[in-house]
Coordinates of C-alpha atoms in Angstrom, one line a residue:
X1077 CA 0.1 -0.3 -0.3
X1078 CA 1.3 3.8 -0.8
X1079 CA 1.5 5.8 2.6
X1080 CA 2.5 8.5 3.8
X1081 CA 3.4 8.9 7.3
X1082 CA 1.0 11.3 8.5
X1083 CA -2.7 9.2 6.8
X1084 CA -1.2 5.4 8.5
X1085 CA -3.9 5.9 11.1
X1086 CA -6.9 7.7 9.0
X1087 CA -9.6 4.9 9.7
X1088 CA -10.3 4.5 6.0
X1089 CA -6.3 3.7 5.4
X1090 CA -6.1 1.2 9.0
X1091 CA -9.0 -0.9 7.4
X1092 CA -8.4 -1.4 4.3
X1093 CA -4.7 -2.9 5.0
X1094 CA -7.2 -5.5 7.2
X1095 CA -9.5 -6.0 4.4
X1096 CA -6.9 -6.4 2.5
X1097 CA -4.8 -9.3 4.9
X1098 CA -8.2 -11.0 5.9
X1099 CA -7.6 -14.4 4.6
X1100 CA -3.8 -14.8 5.6
X1101 CA -4.0 -13.0 8.3
X1102 CA -4.6 -15.2 11.8
X1103 CA -1.7 -17.8 9.8
X1104 CA 0.6 -14.9 9.5
X1105 CA 0.1 -14.2 12.6
X1106 CA 1.4 -17.3 14.6
X1107 CA 3.4 -18.2 12.4
X1108 CA 5.5 -14.6 12.2
X1109 CA 5.2 -15.2 17.0
X1110 CA 6.5 -18.7 17.0
X1111 CA 2.8 -19.6 17.8
X1112 CA 3.1 -16.8 20.8
X1113 CA 0.3 -14.8 20.0
X1114 CA -1.9 -17.8 21.1
X1115 CA 0.0 -17.7 24.4
X1116 CA -0.7 -14.5 24.7
X1117 CA -4.2 -14.1 23.9
X1118 CA -4.3 -16.7 27.0
X1119 CA -3.1 -14.6 29.6
X1120 CA -4.2 -11.3 28.9
X1121 CA -7.3 -12.7 28.3
X1122 CA -7.3 -14.0 31.2
X1123 CA -5.8 -10.4 33.3
X1124 CA -9.5 -9.1 32.1
X1125 CA -11.2 -10.8 35.5
X1126 CA -13.7 -12.0 33.6
X1127 CA -16.7 -13.6 35.4
X1128 CA -19.9 -16.5 35.0
X1129 CA -22.4 -15.1 32.7
X1130 CA -20.4 -11.7 31.9
X1131 CA -21.2 -9.4 28.8
X1132 CA -17.3 -9.1 27.5
X1133 CA -16.8 -6.4 24.2
X1134 CA -14.2 -7.1 22.5
X1135 CA -13.4 -4.3 20.7
X1136 CA -11.3 -4.6 17.5
X1137 CA -12.2 -8.0 17.8
X1138 CA -10.5 -9.5 13.9
X1139 CA -11.9 -12.8 12.8
X1140 CA -13.2 -13.9 16.6
X1141 CA -9.8 -15.6 17.7
X1142 CA -10.0 -14.7 21.8
X1143 CA -13.7 -16.0 21.7
X1144 CA -11.8 -19.2 22.4
X1145 CA -10.5 -17.3 25.6
X1146 CA -13.2 -15.9 26.3
X1147 CA -16.1 -18.1 26.3
X1148 CA -14.0 -20.4 28.6
X1149 CA -14.9 -17.9 31.6
X1150 CA -18.1 -17.0 30.6
X1151 CA -20.2 -19.9 30.2
X1152 CA -22.9 -20.7 28.4
X1153 CA -24.8 -17.6 30.0
X1154 CA -22.4 -15.2 29.1
X1155 CA -22.3 -12.7 25.6
X1156 CA -20.1 -11.8 23.9
X1157 CA -19.9 -8.4 21.2
X1158 CA -17.7 -9.1 18.9
X1159 CA -16.3 -5.0 16.8
X1160 CA -14.7 -4.3 13.9
X1161 CA -15.1 -2.0 11.7
X1162 CA -12.9 -4.4 8.4
X1163 CA -15.0 -6.1 6.1
X1164 CA -12.5 -8.1 5.6
X1165 CA -12.3 -9.2 8.8
X1166 CA -15.6 -9.6 10.1
X1167 CA -16.6 -12.0 7.5
X1168 CA -14.3 -14.3 8.3
X1169 CA -15.7 -13.5 12.5
X1170 CA -19.1 -15.1 10.7
X1171 CA -18.1 -18.1 9.8
X1172 CA -16.0 -18.7 12.9
X1173 CA -19.6 -17.6 14.3
X1174 CA -20.6 -21.0 14.0
X1175 CA -18.4 -23.2 15.3
X1176 CA -19.6 -21.6 18.6
X1177 CA -24.0 -21.3 17.7
X1178 CA -24.5 -22.0 20.4
X1179 CA -23.4 -19.4 22.5
X1180 CA -24.3 -15.4 22.7
X1181 CA -22.1 -13.6 20.1
X1182 CA -23.2 -10.9 18.3
X1183 CA -21.0 -8.8 15.6
X1184 CA -21.5 -5.0 15.3
X1185 CA -19.6 -2.8 11.8
X1186 CA -18.4 -0.1 13.9
X1187 CA -15.3 2.6 14.5
X1188 CA -14.7 1.4 18.0
X1189 CA -13.8 5.3 18.5
X1190 CA -16.9 7.0 17.3
X1191 CA -19.1 6.2 20.0
X1192 CA -21.9 4.1 18.9
X1193 CA -22.0 2.4 21.4
X1194 CA -24.1 1.9 24.4
X1195 CA -22.3 3.6 28.1
X1196 CA -22.2 1.1 31.2
X1197 CA -23.4 -2.0 29.2
X1198 CA -19.6 -4.5 29.0
X1199 CA -19.2 -5.8 32.9
X1200 CA -16.0 -6.6 30.7
X1201 CA -13.9 -5.7 27.7
X1202 CA -10.1 -6.8 25.9
X1203 CA -8.5 -5.6 22.7
X1204 CA -5.5 -8.2 21.4
X1205 CA -3.8 -6.2 18.7
X1206 CA -5.3 -3.2 17.4
X1207 CA -3.5 0.0 20.0
X1208 CA -0.6 -0.1 17.4
X1209 CA -2.9 1.4 14.1
X1210 CA -3.8 4.1 16.4
X1211 CA -1.8 7.1 17.5
X1212 CA -1.6 9.2 21.0
X1213 CA -4.6 10.8 20.2
X1214 CA -6.0 8.3 19.1
X1215 CA -5.4 5.8 22.2
X1216 CA -6.8 8.8 24.5
X1217 CA -10.3 8.8 22.7
X1218 CA -9.7 4.7 23.1
X1219 CA -8.7 5.6 26.2
X1220 CA -12.3 7.5 27.2
X1221 CA -14.0 4.6 25.4
X1222 CA -13.4 2.1 27.5
X1223 CA -14.2 4.1 30.7
X1224 CA -18.0 5.5 28.8
X1225 CA -18.3 1.8 27.9
X1226 CA -17.7 -0.4 31.2
X1227 CA -19.6 -0.5 33.9
X1228 CA -19.4 0.4 37.7
X1229 CA -17.0 -2.5 38.8
X1230 CA -16.6 -3.4 35.6
X1231 CA -12.4 -4.5 33.9
X1232 CA -10.4 -4.2 30.7
X1233 CA -7.3 -5.9 29.1
X1234 CA -5.6 -5.2 26.3
X1235 CA -2.5 -6.7 24.7
X1236 CA -0.1 -5.6 21.6
X1237 CA 3.2 -6.6 19.9
X1238 CA 5.7 -4.5 21.0
X1239 CA 9.8 -4.1 20.6
X1240 CA 11.1 -5.2 24.0
X1241 CA 13.5 -3.2 26.2
X1242 CA 16.6 -5.1 25.9
X1243 CA 18.7 -3.9 22.8
X1244 CA 19.8 -7.8 22.3
X1245 CA 16.9 -8.2 22.0
X1246 CA 15.1 -5.3 20.4
X1247 CA 17.3 -4.6 17.2
X1248 CA 17.5 -8.7 16.0
X1249 CA 12.8 -8.3 16.7
X1250 CA 12.5 -5.2 14.3
X1251 CA 14.8 -6.7 11.9
X1252 CA 12.2 -9.7 11.8
X1253 CA 9.2 -8.1 11.7
X1254 CA 10.3 -5.2 9.3
X1255 CA 11.8 -7.7 7.0
X1256 CA 11.0 -12.1 7.7
X1257 CA 7.1 -11.1 7.8
X1258 CA 6.9 -9.1 4.3
X1259 CA 9.1 -12.1 2.7
X1260 CA 5.8 -14.0 4.5
X1261 CA 3.1 -11.1 3.6
X1262 CA 4.7 -12.1 -0.4
X1263 CA 4.1 -16.1 0.1
X1264 CA 1.1 -15.7 1.4
X1265 CA -0.7 -13.3 0.0
X1266 CA 2.0 -11.6 -2.9
X1267 CA 1.9 -8.7 -1.5
X1268 CA 4.3 -7.8 0.8
X1269 CA 3.9 -3.6 1.7
X1270 CA 0.6 -4.4 4.2
X1271 CA 2.6 -6.6 6.5
X1272 CA 5.6 -4.3 6.2
X1273 CA 3.1 -1.8 7.9
X1274 CA 2.8 -4.2 10.8
X1275 CA 6.4 -3.4 11.5
X1276 CA 6.2 0.1 11.2
X1277 CA 2.9 -0.1 13.3
X1278 CA 5.0 -1.1 16.3
X1279 CA 8.3 0.4 15.5
X1280 CA 5.6 3.7 16.8
X1281 CA 4.2 1.7 19.4
X1282 CA 7.3 1.0 21.3
X1283 CA 5.1 -0.6 23.6
X1284 CA 1.9 0.5 26.1
X1285 CA 3.4 2.4 28.9
X1286 CA 2.3 5.4 27.5
X1287 CA -1.1 4.1 26.2
X1288 CA -0.6 2.9 30.2
X1289 CA -0.9 6.3 31.0
X1290 CA -4.2 7.6 29.0
X1291 CA -6.3 4.7 31.0
X1292 CA -4.7 5.4 34.3
X1293 CA -5.5 9.3 33.5
X1294 CA -9.7 8.4 32.5
X1295 CA -9.5 6.6 36.3
X1296 CA -9.0 3.8 35.8
X1297 CA -6.7 1.3 38.2
X1298 CA -4.5 0.5 35.5
X1299 CA -1.4 -2.5 35.9
X1300 CA 0.6 -2.8 32.9
X1301 CA 1.5 -5.8 32.0
X1302 CA 5.3 -7.7 30.0
X1303 CA 4.8 -10.4 28.3
X1304 CA 8.3 -12.4 26.9
X1305 CA 10.5 -10.1 27.8
X1306 CA 8.9 -7.6 26.6
X1307 CA 7.7 -8.1 22.6
X1308 CA 4.4 -7.9 23.8
X1309 CA 3.2 -5.6 26.8
X1310 CA -0.5 -4.7 28.0
X1311 CA -2.0 -2.7 30.3
X1312 CA -5.1 -4.7 32.2
X1313 CA -7.6 -2.4 34.8
X1314 CA -11.1 -2.0 36.8
X1315 CA -13.7 1.1 36.4
X1316 CA -14.7 2.5 40.4
X1317 CA -17.1 1.5 41.2

């Protein structure tokens, strides 16, 4: 994709990016993380403290890769509200939902920053690998939106691919993200440019420390998390009763 530094955070650019990558994204994500993406999903969902029967918002749901982990905690009486704005991703999420025909899962096409979702309706909110496509102002808006959507006493958890703090790990890791992942993108998609953007986003995102500060500024009680030496980082927290 052709892009400039100013437009890669625009909703239309991000939407097109993930629409084009949808068919190969889950496979490439798993391979390029050496399977750690699945482990990190298990860990960050567990950090949310999801209760049985709860209403869980899965923001930027993608293909619904977190549903299996969420359902372990919600049980049969819980409800997942999955939200994304990429039609490509949501088509695959609809296919995944067929595996859970007896579960209460609703899928909505919406920009999570649009303010369209009703206030104080979520017991828990999870966000997996979506924050890197936001710049600082957008993450601040996301934090405000999460605080608005949570019921009093509700909790949230997010995780994002990050740049490890140790240079001995950070340098080869970023080389891997910027060069090897686009190669896999070319193999699976025929277009390395889209997957090259994931390295660009990760490099600019750095880690979730600034994200944590934005969420703390809303009044949420937060905790910061490192996963596998900082190759992924996250934030979890709770809204006061």
